[in-house]
Amino acid sequence: MAAHFPINHHLRPLYRLLCVVAGLYMLVFGVVGFAQTSGNDFFTQDNAEWVLGLRTNPAFSLLSLVAGVVVLGANLIGRNLAHHINQLAGIVLTIVGMGSLALMQTEANIFAFSMVNVVVTFILAGITGVASLYDRVGSVSDAEAEEHFRHGARVA
């Protein structure tokens, strides 16, 4: 059985806006964090800085900058690109949050994550992941076929 993703959901603009805000936060955090930590070692844990409420080093700032550009760009472009990027971002951010939670008190914490970072990562994962459930676009006939499928009717 195929997954159900509504097509042309009436709240799609709201979900895209939430992803734009999430992408913008990642982008601004990455830029400010990279500027503030540029003199530190790339994967430093001891000299990590606090930026916009999160602990960061140059590596995590650069990663956030790239993630912000990708999520923000995809949602500004829209179409089904946003659907796929938001879906991928939700999965990747969940994995990053779980991995960071597991490695937080170890030497393997290369991005200098704190518990606040993990919580924010899960919030961003939730926003992008849930948005990906409702931001798919298509033609009117595609939307009607999806509605028939959702209600158990067969399409000829």
PDB file of C-alpha atoms in Angstrom:
ATOM      1  CA  MET A   1       0.000   0.000   0.000  1.00  0.00           C
ATOM      2  CA  ALA A   2       1.362   3.432  -0.957  1.00  0.00           C
ATOM      3  CA  ALA A   3       1.836   6.255   1.522  1.00  0.00           C
ATOM      4  CA  HIS A   4      -0.830   8.939   1.627  1.00  0.00           C
ATOM      5  CA  PHE A   5       0.415  12.471   1.090  1.00  0.00           C
ATOM      6  CA  PRO A   6      -2.424  14.896   0.376  1.00  0.00           C
ATOM      7  CA  ILE A   7      -2.003  16.910  -2.808  1.00  0.00           C
ATOM      8  CA  ASN A   8      -2.695  20.671  -2.786  1.00  0.00           C
ATOM      9  CA  HIS A   9      -3.585  20.694   0.931  1.00  0.00           C
ATOM     10  CA  HIS A  10      -5.277  23.953   1.905  1.00  0.00           C
ATOM     11  CA  LEU A  11      -2.691  24.649   4.664  1.00  0.00           C
ATOM     12  CA  ARG A  12       0.299  24.079   2.370  1.00  0.00           C
ATOM     13  CA  PRO A  13       1.296  27.786   2.411  1.00  0.00           C
ATOM     14  CA  LEU A  14       1.405  27.741   6.217  1.00  0.00           C
ATOM     15  CA  TYR A  15       3.637  24.653   6.272  1.00  0.00           C
ATOM     16  CA  ARG A  16       5.940  26.166   3.666  1.00  0.00           C
ATOM     17  CA  LEU A  17       6.133  29.366   5.741  1.00  0.00           C
ATOM     18  CA  LEU A  18       7.100  27.353   8.832  1.00  0.00           C
ATOM     19  CA  CYS A  19       9.851  25.635   6.830  1.00  0.00           C
ATOM     20  CA  VAL A  20      11.055  28.981   5.492  1.00  0.00           C
ATOM     21  CA  VAL A  21      11.323  30.240   9.082  1.00  0.00           C
ATOM     22  CA  ALA A  22      13.150  27.032  10.128  1.00  0.00           C
ATOM     23  CA  GLY A  23      15.531  27.324   7.176  1.00  0.00           C
ATOM     24  CA  LEU A  24      16.095  31.001   7.895  1.00  0.00           C
ATOM     25  CA  TYR A  25      16.930  30.208  11.526  1.00  0.00           C
ATOM     26  CA  MET A  26      19.454  27.557  10.433  1.00  0.00           C
ATOM     27  CA  LEU A  27      20.973  29.956   7.912  1.00  0.00           C
ATOM     28  CA  VAL A  28      21.258  32.916  10.308  1.00  0.00           C
ATOM     29  CA  PHE A  29      22.598  30.656  13.060  1.00  0.00           C
ATOM     30  CA  GLY A  30      25.183  29.259  10.652  1.00  0.00           C
ATOM     31  CA  VAL A  31      26.339  32.673   9.444  1.00  0.00           C
ATOM     32  CA  VAL A  32      26.521  34.237  12.918  1.00  0.00           C
ATOM     33  CA  GLY A  33      28.061  31.092  14.407  1.00  0.00           C
ATOM     34  CA  PHE A  34      30.702  30.811  11.702  1.00  0.00           C
ATOM     35  CA  ALA A  35      31.598  34.495  12.076  1.00  0.00           C
ATOM     36  CA  GLN A  36      31.841  34.197  15.860  1.00  0.00           C
ATOM     37  CA  THR A  37      33.846  30.930  15.890  1.00  0.00           C
ATOM     38  CA  SER A  38      36.057  31.489  12.839  1.00  0.00           C
ATOM     39  CA  GLY A  39      39.277  31.652  14.896  1.00  0.00           C
ATOM     40  CA  ASN A  40      38.662  28.360  16.696  1.00  0.00           C
ATOM     41  CA  ASP A  41      39.674  24.864  15.632  1.00  0.00           C
ATOM     42  CA  PHE A  42      37.118  23.415  13.213  1.00  0.00           C
ATOM     43  CA  PHE A  43      35.914  20.615  15.520  1.00  0.00           C
ATOM     44  CA  THR A  44      36.700  22.224  18.871  1.00  0.00           C
ATOM     45  CA  GLN A  45      34.718  21.078  21.879  1.00  0.00           C
ATOM     46  CA  ASP A  46      36.474  23.060  24.594  1.00  0.00           C
ATOM     47  CA  ASN A  47      36.305  26.488  22.922  1.00  0.00           C
ATOM     48  CA  ALA A  48      32.768  26.197  21.553  1.00  0.00           C
ATOM     49  CA  GLU A  49      30.762  29.429  21.580  1.00  0.00           C
ATOM     50  CA  TRP A  50      27.116  30.108  22.410  1.00  0.00           C
ATOM     51  CA  VAL A  51      25.297  31.654  19.448  1.00  0.00           C
ATOM     52  CA  LEU A  52      21.544  32.371  19.293  1.00  0.00           C
ATOM     53  CA  GLY A  53      21.007  30.069  22.264  1.00  0.00           C
ATOM     54  CA  LEU A  54      22.959  27.102  20.857  1.00  0.00           C
ATOM     55  CA  ARG A  55      26.477  25.853  21.437  1.00  0.00           C
ATOM     56  CA  THR A  56      28.556  25.736  18.269  1.00  0.00           C
ATOM     57  CA  ASN A  57      31.953  25.338  16.682  1.00  0.00           C
ATOM     58  CA  PRO A  58      32.952  26.221  13.092  1.00  0.00           C
ATOM     59  CA  ALA A  59      32.018  22.742  11.802  1.00  0.00           C
ATOM     60  CA  PHE A  60      28.471  22.843  13.188  1.00  0.00           C
ATOM     61  CA  SER A  61      28.034  26.448  12.059  1.00  0.00           C
ATOM     62  CA  LEU A  62      29.041  25.556   8.502  1.00  0.00           C
ATOM     63  CA  LEU A  63      26.760  22.501   8.524  1.00  0.00           C
ATOM     64  CA  SER A  64      23.861  24.655   9.758  1.00  0.00           C
ATOM     65  CA  LEU A  65      24.559  27.266   7.104  1.00  0.00           C
ATOM     66  CA  VAL A  66      24.414  24.657   4.328  1.00  0.00           C
ATOM     67  CA  ALA A  67      21.279  23.025   5.773  1.00  0.00           C
ATOM     68  CA  GLY A  68      19.611  26.422   6.065  1.00  0.00           C
ATOM     69  CA  VAL A  69      20.389  27.299   2.445  1.00  0.00           C
ATOM     70  CA  VAL A  70      19.005  23.951   1.243  1.00  0.00           C
ATOM     71  CA  VAL A  71      15.780  24.070   3.296  1.00  0.00           C
ATOM     72  CA  LEU A  72      15.184  27.776   2.680  1.00  0.00           C
ATOM     73  CA  GLY A  73      15.950  27.502  -1.028  1.00  0.00           C
ATOM     74  CA  ALA A  74      13.735  24.463  -1.559  1.00  0.00           C
ATOM     75  CA  ASN A  75      10.790  26.103   0.194  1.00  0.00           C
ATOM     76  CA  LEU A  76      11.206  29.353  -1.693  1.00  0.00           C
ATOM     77  CA  ILE A  77      11.245  27.409  -4.972  1.00  0.00           C
ATOM     78  CA  GLY A  78       8.313  25.288  -3.795  1.00  0.00           C
ATOM     79  CA  ARG A  79       6.704  22.652  -5.997  1.00  0.00           C
ATOM     80  CA  ASN A  80       7.444  19.056  -5.029  1.00  0.00           C
ATOM     81  CA  LEU A  81      11.108  19.912  -4.488  1.00  0.00           C
ATOM     82  CA  ALA A  82      10.104  21.382  -1.136  1.00  0.00           C
ATOM     83  CA  HIS A  83       8.174  18.202  -0.317  1.00  0.00           C
ATOM     84  CA  HIS A  84      11.189  15.966  -0.929  1.00  0.00           C
ATOM     85  CA  ILE A  85      13.741  18.272   0.749  1.00  0.00           C
ATOM     86  CA  ASN A  86      11.511  18.751   3.810  1.00  0.00           C
ATOM     87  CA  GLN A  87      11.026  15.000   4.045  1.00  0.00           C
ATOM     88  CA  LEU A  88      14.772  14.418   3.837  1.00  0.00           C
ATOM     89  CA  ALA A  89      15.501  17.245   6.291  1.00  0.00           C
ATOM     90  CA  GLY A  90      13.058  15.799   8.832  1.00  0.00           C
ATOM     91  CA  ILE A  91      14.724  12.388   8.631  1.00  0.00           C
ATOM     92  CA  VAL A  92      18.296  13.719   8.691  1.00  0.00           C
ATOM     93  CA  LEU A  93      17.635  16.125  11.569  1.00  0.00           C
ATOM     94  CA  THR A  94      16.027  13.324  13.597  1.00  0.00           C
ATOM     95  CA  ILE A  95      19.065  11.106  13.011  1.00  0.00           C
ATOM     96  CA  VAL A  96      21.435  13.964  13.886  1.00  0.00           C
ATOM     97  CA  GLY A  97      19.470  14.675  17.068  1.00  0.00           C
ATOM     98  CA  MET A  98      19.524  11.026  18.140  1.00  0.00           C
ATOM     99  CA  GLY A  99      23.217  10.641  17.319  1.00  0.00           C
ATOM    100  CA  SER A 100      24.113  13.843  19.126  1.00  0.00           C
ATOM    101  CA  LEU A 101      22.112  12.772  22.144  1.00  0.00           C
ATOM    102  CA  ALA A 102      23.993   9.476  22.235  1.00  0.00           C
ATOM    103  CA  LEU A 103      27.416  11.091  21.800  1.00  0.00           C
ATOM    104  CA  MET A 104      26.949  14.259  23.845  1.00  0.00           C
ATOM    105  CA  GLN A 105      29.119  13.329  26.833  1.00  0.00           C
ATOM    106  CA  THR A 106      31.868  11.686  24.771  1.00  0.00           C
ATOM    107  CA  GLU A 107      34.909  12.737  22.779  1.00  0.00           C
ATOM    108  CA  ALA A 108      32.937  11.878  19.625  1.00  0.00           C
ATOM    109  CA  ASN A 109      30.791  15.012  20.125  1.00  0.00           C
ATOM    110  CA  ILE A 110      32.546  16.723  17.200  1.00  0.00           C
ATOM    111  CA  PHE A 111      29.859  19.399  16.771  1.00  0.00           C
ATOM    112  CA  ALA A 112      30.006  20.411  20.475  1.00  0.00           C
ATOM    113  CA  PHE A 113      26.291  19.710  20.961  1.00  0.00           C
ATOM    114  CA  SER A 114      24.589  20.482  24.245  1.00  0.00           C
ATOM    115  CA  MET A 115      21.125  19.366  25.344  1.00  0.00           C
ATOM    116  CA  VAL A 116      19.686  22.633  24.018  1.00  0.00           C
ATOM    117  CA  ASN A 117      21.109  21.817  20.580  1.00  0.00           C
ATOM    118  CA  VAL A 118      19.448  18.402  20.666  1.00  0.00           C
ATOM    119  CA  VAL A 119      16.061  19.861  21.613  1.00  0.00           C
ATOM    120  CA  VAL A 120      16.248  22.514  18.872  1.00  0.00           C
ATOM    121  CA  THR A 121      17.339  19.878  16.344  1.00  0.00           C
ATOM    122  CA  PHE A 122      14.283  17.755  17.217  1.00  0.00           C
ATOM    123  CA  ILE A 123      12.001  20.812  16.931  1.00  0.00           C
ATOM    124  CA  LEU A 124      13.412  21.613  13.472  1.00  0.00           C
ATOM    125  CA  ALA A 125      13.040  17.942  12.508  1.00  0.00           C
ATOM    126  CA  GLY A 126       9.416  18.016  13.607  1.00  0.00           C
ATOM    127  CA  ILE A 127       8.651  21.196  11.686  1.00  0.00           C
ATOM    128  CA  THR A 128      10.223  20.015   8.435  1.00  0.00           C
ATOM    129  CA  GLY A 129       8.981  16.446   8.785  1.00  0.00           C
ATOM    130  CA  VAL A 130       5.373  17.362   9.489  1.00  0.00           C
ATOM    131  CA  ALA A 131       5.414  20.012   6.750  1.00  0.00           C
ATOM    132  CA  SER A 132       6.539  17.357   4.271  1.00  0.00           C
ATOM    133  CA  LEU A 133       3.326  15.463   4.946  1.00  0.00           C
ATOM    134  CA  TYR A 134       1.187  18.325   3.621  1.00  0.00           C
ATOM    135  CA  ASP A 135       3.226  20.283   1.078  1.00  0.00           C
ATOM    136  CA  ARG A 136       2.876  18.078  -1.999  1.00  0.00           C
ATOM    137  CA  VAL A 137       1.504  19.767  -5.107  1.00  0.00           C
ATOM    138  CA  GLY A 138      -0.092  18.439  -8.258  1.00  0.00           C
ATOM    139  CA  SER A 139      -2.831  18.915 -10.804  1.00  0.00           C
ATOM    140  CA  VAL A 140      -6.507  18.924  -9.905  1.00  0.00           C
ATOM    141  CA  SER A 141      -6.882  15.423 -11.357  1.00  0.00           C
ATOM    142  CA  ASP A 142      -3.943  14.197  -9.226  1.00  0.00           C
ATOM    143  CA  ALA A 143      -5.574  15.684  -6.122  1.00  0.00           C
ATOM    144  CA  GLU A 144      -8.898  14.051  -6.963  1.00  0.00           C
ATOM    145  CA  ALA A 145      -7.240  10.670  -7.556  1.00  0.00           C
ATOM    146  CA  GLU A 146      -5.464  10.968  -4.186  1.00  0.00           C
ATOM    147  CA  GLU A 147      -8.769  11.787  -2.455  1.00  0.00           C
ATOM    148  CA  HIS A 148     -10.427   8.766  -4.060  1.00  0.00           C
ATOM    149  CA  PHE A 149      -7.501   6.608  -2.928  1.00  0.00           C
ATOM    150  CA  ARG A 150      -7.671   8.050   0.587  1.00  0.00           C
ATOM    151  CA  HIS A 151     -11.358   7.191   0.872  1.00  0.00           C
ATOM    152  CA  GLY A 152     -10.844   3.687  -0.480  1.00  0.00           C
ATOM    153  CA  ALA A 153     -12.398   4.191  -3.886  1.00  0.00           C
ATOM    154  CA  ARG A 154     -10.739   2.617  -6.879  1.00  0.00           C
ATOM    155  CA  VAL A 155      -9.662   4.833  -9.741  1.00  0.00           C
ATOM    156  CA  ALA A 156     -10.385   3.452 -13.205  1.00  0.00           C
TER     157      ALA A 156
END
